[in-house]
Each structure stands twice: as C-alpha cells, then as structure tokens.
CSV table of N, CA, C and O in Angstrom, one decimal:
chain,number,residue,atom,x,y,z
A,750,MET,N,120.5,-123.7,-87.7
A,750,MET,CA,119.8,-123.1,-87.7
A,750,MET,C,118.6,-123.0,-86.4
A,750,MET,O,118.2,-124.0,-86.8
A,751,ILE,N,118.5,-122.0,-85.7
A,751,ILE,CA,117.1,-122.1,-84.5
A,751,ILE,C,115.9,-121.6,-85.1
A,751,ILE,O,115.7,-120.9,-86.1
A,752,GLU,N,114.9,-122.6,-84.7
A,752,GLU,CA,113.4,-122.1,-85.4
A,752,GLU,C,112.7,-121.6,-83.8
A,752,GLU,O,113.1,-121.8,-82.7
A,753,VAL,N,112.4,-120.5,-84.4
A,753,VAL,CA,111.6,-119.4,-83.3
A,753,VAL,C,110.1,-119.3,-83.7
A,753,VAL,O,110.0,-119.2,-84.5
A,754,GLU,N,109.5,-118.9,-82.5
A,754,GLU,CA,108.0,-118.5,-83.1
A,754,GLU,C,107.3,-117.5,-82.2
A,754,GLU,O,107.9,-117.0,-81.2
A,755,LEU,N,106.2,-116.7,-82.7
A,755,LEU,CA,105.6,-115.8,-82.2
A,755,LEU,C,104.8,-117.1,-81.0
A,755,LEU,O,103.9,-117.2,-81.2
A,756,LYS,N,105.2,-116.6,-79.5
A,756,LYS,CA,104.3,-117.1,-78.1
A,756,LYS,C,102.8,-116.7,-78.2
A,756,LYS,O,101.8,-117.0,-78.1
A,757,ASP,N,103.0,-115.2,-78.3
A,757,ASP,CA,101.7,-114.3,-77.8
A,757,ASP,C,102.4,-112.8,-78.0
A,757,ASP,O,103.4,-112.4,-78.3
A,758,ILE,N,101.0,-111.9,-78.0
A,758,ILE,CA,101.2,-110.7,-78.6
A,758,ILE,C,100.0,-109.8,-77.4
A,758,ILE,O,98.6,-110.1,-77.4
A,759,HIS,N,100.7,-108.9,-76.6
A,759,HIS,CA,99.5,-108.0,-75.5
A,759,HIS,C,99.8,-106.9,-75.9
A,759,HIS,O,100.7,-106.0,-76.0
A,760,VAL,N,98.8,-106.5,-76.4
A,760,VAL,CA,98.5,-105.0,-76.6
A,760,VAL,C,97.6,-104.2,-75.4
A,760,VAL,O,96.6,-104.5,-75.1
A,761,PHE,N,98.6,-103.2,-75.2
A,761,PHE,CA,97.8,-102.4,-74.3
A,761,PHE,C,96.5,-101.3,-74.4
A,761,PHE,O,96.8,-101.0,-75.1
A,762,ASN,N,95.6,-101.7,-74.0
A,762,ASN,CA,94.2,-101.2,-74.0
A,762,ASN,C,93.8,-101.8,-75.6
A,762,ASN,O,94.3,-102.2,-76.3
A,763,GLU,N,92.3,-101.1,-75.9
A,763,GLU,CA,91.5,-101.2,-77.0
A,763,GLU,C,91.5,-100.1,-77.5
A,763,GLU,O,91.5,-98.9,-76.7
A,764,PRO,N,91.7,-100.2,-78.8
A,764,PRO,CA,91.8,-98.5,-79.7
A,764,PRO,C,90.1,-97.9,-79.7
A,764,PRO,O,89.3,-99.0,-79.6
A,765,ASP,N,89.8,-96.5,-79.4
A,765,ASP,CA,88.4,-95.9,-79.4
A,765,ASP,C,87.9,-96.1,-80.9
A,765,ASP,O,87.0,-96.0,-81.4
A,766,SER,N,89.0,-96.3,-81.8
A,766,SER,CA,88.6,-96.3,-83.3
A,766,SER,C,89.3,-97.1,-83.9
A,766,SER,O,90.7,-97.4,-83.7
A,767,ALA,N,88.5,-98.2,-85.1
A,767,ALA,CA,89.5,-99.0,-86.0
A,767,ALA,C,90.7,-98.3,-86.4
A,767,ALA,O,91.6,-99.0,-86.8
A,768,THR,N,90.7,-97.0,-86.6
A,768,THR,CA,91.4,-96.4,-87.8
A,768,THR,C,92.2,-95.4,-87.5
A,768,THR,O,92.9,-94.6,-88.1
A,769,ASN,N,92.0,-94.9,-86.2
A,769,ASN,CA,92.8,-94.1,-85.2
A,769,ASN,C,93.2,-94.5,-84.2
A,769,ASN,O,92.5,-94.5,-83.1
A,770,PHE,N,94.5,-95.2,-84.2
A,770,PHE,CA,95.1,-95.6,-82.9
A,770,PHE,C,96.8,-95.4,-82.7
A,770,PHE,O,97.3,-95.5,-83.8
A,771,CYS,N,97.0,-96.1,-81.5
A,771,CYS,CA,98.7,-95.7,-81.3
A,771,CYS,C,99.0,-96.2,-80.2
A,771,CYS,O,98.5,-95.8,-78.9
A,772,LEU,N,99.1,-97.8,-79.9
A,772,LEU,CA,99.0,-98.4,-78.8
A,772,LEU,C,100.3,-99.3,-78.6
A,772,LEU,O,101.1,-99.5,-79.8
A,773,ALA,N,100.9,-99.3,-77.4
A,773,ALA,CA,102.0,-100.0,-77.1
A,773,ALA,C,101.7,-101.6,-76.9
A,773,ALA,O,100.6,-102.1,-76.9
A,774,ALA,N,102.9,-102.3,-77.6
A,774,ALA,CA,102.6,-103.8,-77.6
A,774,ALA,C,103.9,-104.6,-77.1
A,774,ALA,O,104.7,-104.1,-77.1
A,775,ILE,N,103.7,-105.5,-76.5
A,775,ILE,CA,104.8,-106.5,-76.1
A,775,ILE,C,104.5,-107.9,-77.1
A,775,ILE,O,103.3,-108.4,-76.9
A,776,LEU,N,105.9,-108.2,-78.0
A,776,LEU,CA,105.6,-109.4,-78.8
A,776,LEU,C,106.3,-110.5,-78.0
A,776,LEU,O,107.7,-110.3,-77.4
A,777,TYR,N,105.9,-111.4,-77.5
A,777,TYR,CA,106.5,-112.8,-77.0
A,777,TYR,C,107.2,-114.1,-78.0
A,777,TYR,O,106.5,-114.3,-78.5
A,778,ILE,N,108.0,-113.6,-78.3
A,778,ILE,CA,108.9,-114.5,-79.3
A,778,ILE,C,110.2,-115.7,-78.6
A,778,ILE,O,110.9,-115.2,-77.5
A,779,GLY,N,110.0,-117.1,-78.6
A,779,GLY,CA,111.1,-117.6,-78.5
A,779,GLY,C,111.2,-118.9,-79.2
A,779,GLY,O,110.7,-118.8,-80.3
A,780,LEU,N,111.7,-119.7,-78.6
A,780,LEU,CA,112.4,-121.1,-79.4
A,780,LEU,C,111.0,-121.9,-79.4
A,780,LEU,O,110.1,-122.2,-79.0
A,781,LYS,N,110.9,-122.2,-80.9
A,781,LYS,CA,109.9,-123.5,-81.1
A,781,LYS,C,109.8,-124.5,-80.6
A,781,LYS,O,110.7,-125.1,-80.4
A,782,GLY,N,108.5,-124.8,-80.1
A,782,GLY,CA,108.2,-126.1,-79.2
A,782,GLY,C,108.7,-126.1,-78.0
A,782,GLY,O,108.4,-127.2,-77.2
A,783,GLU,N,109.4,-124.9,-77.2
A,783,GLU,CA,109.9,-124.8,-76.1
A,783,GLU,C,109.0,-124.1,-75.2
A,783,GLU,O,108.7,-122.9,-75.9
A,784,GLU,N,109.0,-124.0,-73.9
A,784,GLU,CA,108.2,-122.7,-73.1
A,784,GLU,C,109.2,-121.8,-72.9
A,784,GLU,O,110.6,-121.8,-72.9
A,785,GLY,N,108.8,-120.3,-72.8
A,785,GLY,CA,109.5,-119.4,-72.3
A,785,GLY,C,109.5,-118.6,-73.6
A,785,GLY,O,109.3,-119.2,-75.0
A,786,ALA,N,109.8,-117.3,-73.3
A,786,ALA,CA,109.9,-116.2,-74.8
A,786,ALA,C,110.6,-115.0,-74.0
A,786,ALA,O,110.4,-114.8,-72.9
A,787,ASP,N,111.1,-114.4,-74.9
A,787,ASP,CA,111.8,-112.7,-74.7
A,787,ASP,C,110.7,-111.9,-75.1
A,787,ASP,O,109.7,-112.3,-76.0
A,788,ALA,N,110.5,-110.8,-74.6
A,788,ALA,CA,109.8,-109.7,-74.7
A,788,ALA,C,110.5,-108.8,-75.4
A,788,ALA,O,111.4,-108.4,-75.4
A,789,PHE,N,109.8,-108.8,-76.8
A,789,PHE,CA,109.9,-107.4,-77.7
A,789,PHE,C,109.0,-106.6,-77.7
A,789,PHE,O,107.6,-107.0,-78.0
A,790,HIS,N,109.1,-105.2,-78.0
A,790,HIS,CA,108.5,-104.2,-77.9
A,790,HIS,C,108.4,-103.3,-79.0
A,790,HIS,O,109.2,-103.0,-79.9
A,791,ALA,N,107.0,-102.9,-79.0
A,791,ALA,CA,106.6,-102.1,-80.6
A,791,ALA,C,105.5,-101.1,-80.4
A,791,ALA,O,104.5,-101.5,-79.4
A,792,ILE,N,105.1,-100.4,-81.1
A,792,ILE,CA,104.1,-99.7,-81.2
A,792,ILE,C,103.3,-99.9,-82.7
A,792,ILE,O,103.5,-99.7,-83.3
A,793,ILE,N,102.0,-100.1,-82.3
A,793,ILE,CA,101.2,-100.5,-83.0
A,793,ILE,C,100.0,-99.1,-83.4
A,793,ILE,O,99.6,-98.6,-82.7
A,794,VAL,N,100.5,-99.0,-84.7
A,794,VAL,CA,99.7,-97.3,-85.1
A,794,VAL,C,99.2,-97.5,-86.4
A,794,VAL,O,99.7,-98.4,-87.4
A,795,SER,N,98.0,-96.6,-86.5
A,795,SER,CA,97.4,-96.3,-87.6
A,795,SER,C,98.0,-95.2,-88.1
A,795,SER,O,98.6,-94.3,-87.5
A,796,PRO,N,97.7,-94.8,-89.7
A,796,PRO,CA,98.3,-93.7,-90.3
A,796,PRO,C,98.1,-92.5,-89.6
A,796,PRO,O,98.5,-91.5,-89.2
A,797,LYS,N,96.4,-92.3,-89.2
A,797,LYS,CA,95.9,-91.2,-88.8
A,797,LYS,C,96.4,-91.1,-87.3
A,797,LYS,O,96.6,-89.8,-86.5
A,798,GLY,N,96.7,-92.2,-86.4
A,798,GLY,CA,97.1,-92.1,-85.0
A,798,GLY,C,98.7,-91.6,-85.1
A,798,GLY,O,98.9,-90.9,-84.2
A,799,LEU,N,99.4,-92.2,-86.2
A,799,LEU,CA,100.9,-92.0,-86.0
A,799,LEU,C,100.9,-90.3,-86.4
A,799,LEU,O,101.8,-89.3,-85.9
A,800,TYR,N,100.0,-89.5,-87.5
A,800,TYR,CA,99.8,-88.3,-87.9
A,800,TYR,C,99.7,-87.5,-86.4
A,800,TYR,O,100.2,-86.4,-86.1
A,801,ASP,N,98.5,-88.2,-85.7
A,801,ASP,CA,97.9,-87.5,-84.4
A,801,ASP,C,99.1,-87.5,-83.3
A,801,ASP,O,99.3,-86.4,-82.8
A,802,SER,N,99.9,-88.6,-83.3
A,802,SER,CA,100.9,-88.5,-82.2
A,802,SER,C,102.1,-87.6,-82.7
A,802,SER,O,102.9,-87.5,-81.9
A,803,LEU,N,102.2,-87.6,-84.0
A,803,LEU,CA,103.4,-86.6,-84.4
A,803,LEU,C,103.3,-85.4,-84.9
A,803,LEU,O,104.2,-84.7,-85.4
A,804,LYS,N,102.1,-84.9,-84.9
A,804,LYS,CA,101.4,-83.5,-85.5
A,804,LYS,C,102.5,-82.1,-85.1
A,804,LYS,O,102.9,-81.4,-85.5
A,805,ASN,N,102.9,-82.4,-83.6
A,805,ASN,CA,103.6,-81.2,-83.2
A,805,ASN,C,104.9,-81.6,-83.6
A,805,ASN,O,106.0,-80.6,-83.0
A,806,GLU,N,105.7,-82.5,-84.2
A,806,GLU,CA,107.1,-82.9,-84.2
A,806,GLU,C,107.5,-82.2,-85.6
A,806,GLU,O,106.7,-82.5,-86.7
A,807,LYS,N,108.4,-81.4,-85.9
A,807,LYS,CA,109.1,-81.1,-87.0
A,807,LYS,C,109.3,-82.1,-87.9
A,807,LYS,O,109.1,-82.3,-89.1
A,808,ASN,N,110.3,-83.0,-87.4
A,808,ASN,CA,110.8,-84.2,-87.7
A,808,ASN,C,111.2,-85.1,-86.7
A,808,ASN,O,111.5,-84.9,-85.8
A,809,THR,N,111.0,-86.6,-87.1
A,809,THR,CA,111.5,-87.4,-86.3
A,809,THR,C,112.1,-88.9,-86.9
A,809,THR,O,112.1,-89.2,-88.1
A,810,VAL,N,112.7,-89.9,-86.3
A,810,VAL,CA,113.2,-91.1,-86.3
A,810,VAL,C,111.9,-92.0,-86.0
A,810,VAL,O,112.1,-92.0,-84.7
A,811,LEU,N,112.1,-92.9,-86.5
A,811,LEU,CA,111.0,-94.0,-86.3
A,811,LEU,C,111.5,-95.2,-86.2
A,811,LEU,O,112.5,-95.7,-87.3
A,812,ARG,N,111.2,-96.1,-85.0
A,812,ARG,CA,111.9,-97.3,-85.0
A,812,ARG,C,110.9,-98.1,-84.0
A,812,ARG,O,110.0,-97.7,-83.1
A,813,ASN,N,110.4,-99.7,-84.5
A,813,ASN,CA,109.7,-100.4,-83.6
A,813,ASN,C,108.1,-100.1,-83.8
A,813,ASN,O,107.5,-100.3,-82.8
A,814,TYR,N,107.6,-99.6,-85.1
A,814,TYR,CA,106.7,-99.3,-85.4
A,814,TYR,C,106.2,-100.4,-86.1
A,814,TYR,O,106.6,-100.7,-87.0
A,815,ILE,N,104.6,-100.9,-86.0
A,815,ILE,CA,104.0,-101.5,-86.4
A,815,ILE,C,102.6,-100.8,-87.4
A,815,ILE,O,101.9,-100.4,-86.8
A,816,LEU,N,102.7,-100.6,-88.6
A,816,LEU,CA,101.8,-99.3,-89.3
A,816,LEU,C,100.8,-100.6,-89.7
A,816,LEU,O,100.8,-101.4,-90.6
A,817,LEU,N,99.4,-100.3,-88.9
A,817,LEU,CA,98.5,-101.1,-90.0
A,817,LEU,C,97.2,-100.1,-90.3
A,817,LEU,O,96.9,-99.1,-89.5
A,818,GLN,N,96.4,-100.4,-91.3
A,818,GLN,CA,95.5,-99.4,-92.0
A,818,GLN,C,94.5,-99.3,-91.1
A,818,GLN,O,93.5,-98.2,-90.6
A,819,GLU,N,93.9,-100.4,-90.4
A,819,GLU,CA,93.0,-101.1,-89.5
A,819,GLU,C,93.4,-101.6,-88.3
A,819,GLU,O,94.1,-102.5,-88.6
A,820,TYR,N,92.8,-101.7,-87.4
A,820,TYR,CA,93.1,-102.4,-86.2
A,820,TYR,C,92.9,-103.8,-86.3
A,820,TYR,O,91.4,-104.0,-86.3
A,821,ASP,N,93.7,-104.6,-86.3
A,821,ASP,CA,93.2,-106.1,-86.8
A,821,ASP,C,94.2,-106.9,-85.9
A,821,ASP,O,95.5,-107.0,-86.7
A,822,LEU,N,93.9,-107.9,-85.0
A,822,LEU,CA,94.7,-108.5,-84.1
A,822,LEU,C,95.2,-109.9,-84.9
A,822,LEU,O,96.4,-110.0,-85.0
A,823,LYS,N,94.5,-110.2,-85.9
A,823,LYS,CA,94.8,-111.5,-87.1
A,823,LYS,C,95.9,-110.8,-88.0
A,823,LYS,O,96.8,-111.5,-88.3
A,824,GLU,N,95.9,-109.7,-88.6
A,824,GLU,CA,96.8,-109.0,-89.2
A,824,GLU,C,98.3,-108.8,-88.8
A,824,GLU,O,99.3,-109.0,-89.1
A,825,LEU,N,98.2,-108.3,-87.1
A,825,LEU,CA,99.3,-107.9,-86.7
A,825,LEU,C,100.0,-109.1,-86.6
A,825,LEU,O,101.0,-109.0,-86.8
A,826,GLU,N,99.3,-109.9,-86.1
A,826,GLU,CA,100.0,-111.6,-85.8
A,826,GLU,C,100.5,-112.1,-87.2
A,826,GLU,O,101.7,-112.6,-87.4
A,827,ARG,N,100.1,-111.8,-88.2
A,827,ARG,CA,100.5,-112.1,-89.6
A,827,ARG,C,101.9,-111.7,-89.9
A,827,ARG,O,102.6,-112.3,-90.3
A,828,LEU,N,101.5,-110.2,-89.7
A,828,LEU,CA,102.9,-109.5,-90.0
A,828,LEU,C,103.8,-110.0,-88.9
A,828,LEU,O,105.4,-110.0,-89.9
A,829,VAL,N,103.9,-109.9,-87.9
A,829,VAL,CA,104.7,-110.2,-87.2
A,829,VAL,C,105.5,-111.2,-87.1
A,829,VAL,O,106.7,-112.1,-87.5
A,830,THR,N,104.4,-112.6,-87.4
A,830,THR,CA,105.0,-113.9,-87.8
A,830,THR,C,106.1,-114.0,-89.1
A,830,THR,O,106.8,-114.8,-89.1
A,831,GLU,N,105.3,-113.2,-90.0
A,831,GLU,CA,105.9,-113.2,-91.2
A,831,GLU,C,107.7,-113.0,-90.7
A,831,GLU,O,108.7,-113.5,-91.0
A,832,ILE,N,108.0,-111.4,-90.0
A,832,ILE,CA,109.5,-111.6,-89.4
A,832,ILE,C,110.0,-112.6,-88.7
A,832,ILE,O,111.2,-112.9,-89.0
A,833,VAL,N,109.4,-113.3,-87.8
A,833,VAL,CA,109.6,-113.9,-86.9
A,833,VAL,C,110.1,-115.5,-87.5
A,833,VAL,O,111.3,-115.9,-87.5
A,834,GLU,N,109.3,-115.6,-88.8
A,834,GLU,CA,109.6,-117.0,-89.4
A,834,GLU,C,111.1,-116.9,-90.2
A,834,GLU,O,111.5,-117.8,-90.5
A,835,ILE,N,111.6,-115.6,-90.5
A,835,ILE,CA,112.7,-115.6,-91.2
A,835,ILE,C,113.9,-115.0,-90.6
A,835,ILE,O,115.1,-114.9,-90.9
A,836,SER,N,113.5,-115.0,-89.1
A,836,SER,CA,114.7,-114.5,-88.1
A,836,SER,C,115.6,-115.9,-87.8
A,836,SER,O,116.7,-115.6,-87.0
A,837,GLY,N,115.2,-116.6,-87.8
A,837,GLY,CA,116.2,-118.1,-87.1
A,837,GLY,C,117.6,-117.8,-87.7
A,837,GLY,O,118.1,-117.8,-89.1
A,838,ARG,N,118.5,-118.0,-86.6
A,838,ARG,CA,120.0,-117.9,-86.8
A,838,ARG,C,120.7,-118.8,-86.3
A,838,ARG,O,120.0,-119.8,-85.6
A,839,GLU,N,121.7,-118.7,-86.4
A,839,GLU,CA,122.5,-120.0,-85.5
A,839,GLU,C,122.4,-120.0,-84.1
A,839,GLU,O,122.4,-121.1,-83.4
A,840,THR,N,122.4,-118.7,-83.7
A,840,THR,CA,122.1,-118.7,-81.9
A,840,THR,C,121.2,-117.7,-81.5
A,840,THR,O,120.6,-117.2,-82.5
A,841,TRP,N,120.4,-117.9,-80.2
A,841,TRP,CA,119.4,-117.4,-80.0
A,841,TRP,C,119.8,-115.6,-80.2
A,841,TRP,O,119.4,-114.9,-80.6
A,842,LYS,N,121.1,-115.5,-79.4
A,842,LYS,CA,121.6,-114.2,-79.5
A,842,LYS,C,121.4,-113.3,-80.8
A,842,LYS,O,121.3,-112.0,-80.9
A,843,GLN,N,122.1,-113.7,-82.0
A,843,GLN,CA,121.9,-113.7,-83.2
A,843,GLN,C,120.3,-113.4,-83.8
A,843,GLN,O,120.3,-112.4,-84.5
A,844,THR,N,119.8,-114.4,-83.3
A,844,THR,CA,118.3,-114.2,-83.6
A,844,THR,C,117.5,-113.3,-83.1
A,844,THR,O,116.9,-112.5,-83.9
A,845,ALA,N,117.7,-112.6,-81.8
A,845,ALA,CA,117.6,-111.8,-80.8
A,845,ALA,C,117.8,-110.4,-81.5
A,845,ALA,O,116.8,-109.6,-81.5
A,846,LEU,N,119.2,-110.3,-81.9
A,846,LEU,CA,119.7,-109.2,-82.3
A,846,LEU,C,119.1,-108.6,-83.8
A,846,LEU,O,118.7,-107.8,-84.0
A,847,PHE,N,118.9,-110.0,-84.5
A,847,PHE,CA,117.8,-109.6,-85.9
A,847,PHE,C,116.9,-109.3,-85.5
A,847,PHE,O,116.5,-108.6,-86.4
A,848,LEU,N,115.8,-109.9,-84.8
A,848,LEU,CA,114.7,-109.1,-84.3
A,848,LEU,C,114.2,-107.7,-83.9
A,848,LEU,O,113.6,-107.0,-84.1
A,849,ASN,N,115.8,-107.3,-83.0
A,849,ASN,CA,115.6,-106.6,-82.5
A,849,ASN,C,116.1,-104.9,-83.9
A,849,ASN,O,115.6,-104.1,-83.3
A,850,LYS,N,116.3,-105.5,-85.0
A,850,LYS,CA,116.3,-104.6,-85.7
A,850,LYS,C,114.6,-104.1,-86.1
A,850,LYS,O,114.5,-102.8,-86.9
A,851,PHE,N,113.6,-105.0,-86.0
A,851,PHE,CA,112.0,-104.6,-85.9
A,851,PHE,C,111.5,-104.2,-84.7
A,851,PHE,O,110.6,-103.1,-85.3
A,852,PHE,N,111.9,-104.8,-83.7
A,852,PHE,CA,111.2,-104.8,-82.4
A,852,PHE,C,112.2,-104.6,-81.1
A,852,PHE,O,113.3,-105.0,-81.3
A,853,SER,N,111.9,-103.9,-80.3
A,853,SER,CA,112.8,-103.7,-79.2
A,853,SER,C,113.0,-104.7,-78.1
A,853,SER,O,112.3,-105.4,-77.4
A,854,TRP,N,113.8,-105.1,-78.4
A,854,TRP,CA,114.3,-106.6,-77.5
A,854,TRP,C,114.4,-106.3,-76.0
A,854,TRP,O,114.9,-105.2,-75.8
A,855,ASN,N,113.7,-107.0,-75.5
A,855,ASN,CA,113.6,-106.5,-73.7
A,855,ASN,C,115.3,-106.3,-73.0
A,855,ASN,O,114.9,-105.8,-72.1
A,856,TYR,N,116.2,-106.7,-73.2
A,856,TYR,CA,117.3,-106.9,-73.3
A,856,TYR,C,118.2,-105.8,-73.8
A,856,TYR,O,119.3,-105.8,-73.3
A,857,GLU,N,117.8,-105.1,-74.9
A,857,GLU,CA,118.4,-104.0,-75.6
A,857,GLU,C,119.4,-103.2,-74.8
A,857,GLU,O,120.2,-102.5,-74.9
A,858,ASP,N,118.4,-102.5,-74.1
A,858,ASP,CA,119.0,-101.5,-72.7
A,858,ASP,C,119.7,-101.8,-71.7
A,858,ASP,O,119.5,-101.1,-70.6
A,859,TYR,N,119.8,-102.8,-71.4
A,859,TYR,CA,120.7,-103.5,-70.2
A,859,TYR,C,122.0,-103.2,-70.2
A,859,TYR,O,122.6,-103.6,-69.2
A,860,GLY,N,122.5,-102.6,-71.1
A,860,GLY,CA,123.9,-102.0,-70.8
A,860,GLY,C,124.7,-103.5,-71.4
A,860,GLY,O,125.6,-103.6,-71.0
A,861,LEU,N,124.3,-104.3,-71.8
A,861,LEU,CA,125.0,-105.5,-72.5
A,861,LEU,C,125.7,-105.0,-74.3
A,861,LEU,O,124.8,-104.6,-74.6
A,862,ASP,N,127.1,-105.7,-74.0
A,862,ASP,CA,127.2,-105.1,-75.2
A,862,ASP,C,126.9,-106.4,-76.3
A,862,ASP,O,127.4,-107.6,-75.8
A,863,PRO,N,126.5,-106.1,-77.3
A,863,PRO,CA,125.5,-107.4,-78.2
A,863,PRO,C,126.9,-108.2,-78.7
A,863,PRO,O,126.7,-109.4,-78.7
A,864,ASP,N,128.3,-107.8,-78.8
A,864,ASP,CA,129.1,-108.6,-79.5
A,864,ASP,C,129.8,-109.4,-78.0
A,864,ASP,O,130.5,-110.2,-78.4
A,865,HIS,N,129.7,-109.4,-76.9
A,865,HIS,CA,129.8,-109.7,-75.6
A,865,HIS,C,128.9,-110.3,-75.1
A,865,HIS,O,129.7,-110.4,-73.7
A,866,LEU,N,127.6,-110.6,-75.3
A,866,LEU,CA,126.4,-110.8,-74.6
A,866,LEU,C,127.0,-112.3,-74.1
A,866,LEU,O,127.1,-113.1,-74.9
A,867,ASP,N,126.5,-112.5,-72.5
A,867,ASP,CA,127.0,-113.5,-72.0
A,867,ASP,C,125.3,-114.2,-71.2
A,867,ASP,O,124.8,-113.7,-70.6
A,868,LEU,N,124.7,-115.0,-72.5
A,868,LEU,CA,123.4,-115.4,-72.3
A,868,LEU,C,123.3,-116.2,-71.4
A,868,LEU,O,122.4,-116.3,-70.7
A,869,ASP,N,124.3,-116.7,-70.4
A,869,ASP,CA,124.6,-117.5,-69.4
A,869,ASP,C,124.0,-116.5,-68.1
A,869,ASP,O,123.2,-117.2,-67.5
A,870,GLN,N,123.9,-115.4,-68.3
A,870,GLN,CA,123.4,-114.5,-67.4
A,870,GLN,C,122.2,-114.2,-67.5
A,870,GLN,O,121.2,-113.7,-66.6
A,871,LEU,N,121.2,-114.6,-68.5
A,871,LEU,CA,120.1,-114.3,-69.0
A,871,LEU,C,119.2,-115.3,-68.6
A,871,LEU,O,118.3,-115.6,-68.2
A,872,ASP,N,119.3,-116.5,-69.6
A,872,ASP,CA,118.6,-117.7,-69.7
A,872,ASP,C,119.1,-118.9,-69.8
A,872,ASP,O,119.8,-119.1,-71.0
A,873,PRO,N,119.4,-120.1,-69.4
A,873,PRO,CA,120.0,-121.1,-69.8
A,873,PRO,C,119.9,-122.0,-71.4
A,873,PRO,O,120.4,-122.1,-72.0
A,874,ARG,N,118.5,-121.3,-71.5
A,874,ARG,CA,117.9,-122.0,-72.8
A,874,ARG,C,118.7,-121.3,-73.9
A,874,ARG,O,118.3,-122.1,-75.2
A,875,TYR,N,119.1,-120.0,-74.0
A,875,TYR,CA,119.7,-119.5,-75.0
A,875,TYR,C,120.8,-119.6,-75.1
A,875,TYR,O,121.6,-118.8,-75.9
A,876,ARG,N,121.6,-120.4,-74.6
A,876,ARG,CA,123.5,-120.7,-74.5
A,876,ARG,C,123.7,-121.1,-75.9
A,876,ARG,O,123.1,-121.7,-76.7
A,877,ASP,N,124.5,-120.4,-76.4
A,877,ASP,CA,125.2,-120.4,-77.4
A,877,ASP,C,125.9,-122.1,-77.9
A,877,ASP,O,126.2,-122.3,-77.0
C-alpha cells in the first residue's frame, strides 16, 4: 500500500463573503515524502454560493464539489486530508482513480483508458 499526502491547495481568488462563495481550486496530491504531485481539481462552495450558481438550473448533477459552511482554508485542508489519508492503494494509478471519485484528476480527460493506463508516459515515479 502506498502512502500519499496533500502537498498544497491553490484556491483561485479570495471570496467576497465568508458565507457566499464558489471558487475553483487545485489540490496537489502526491507520494508521501517525495517531491512532485498530480493536480486534482475541485469547486469550493458555500450553500448560498451553490444556490446562487445553480438558481437558473432546473436540475443538475454535481461532482468535484466541496461544500463548506464558511470559507476556512484550515477546514478545507482537513476535509481533503481526511480523504487523501484513506486513498492509498497498491499503485499510484489505483490511488489516483480512487481520488478521482472525489476530485477531478488532471489526467482524467486525456483520453487515457483507466484500465490500460500506461503511467510510463506520465511520470516515472508512479510506475506500477
């Protein structure tokens, strides 16, 4: 089982309100104790921000959203770390695909077949 960790979080922009926001973020997650990370994308949103961003939609499906009652980077880090700590699998590929259920993996839309993903073409640190 490999160990992974949250390396960094980059949230684009600062919210105008601590209770009404909808912001894009990149979560950098990689192998514990090693340099480098893959990017996972998420939307950080408050209940009011979610309502405001979807009020013109009749129905929708949500994925890659992290709901916070108030904008709090420490709480965001705690929530993401909680998921990352249970994500370790036998290989990086398996781990990244697990994390991809919660956050959008940077390589998700590269046309790579997850069942036949050749990590040699991505990064030598993550070879099976």
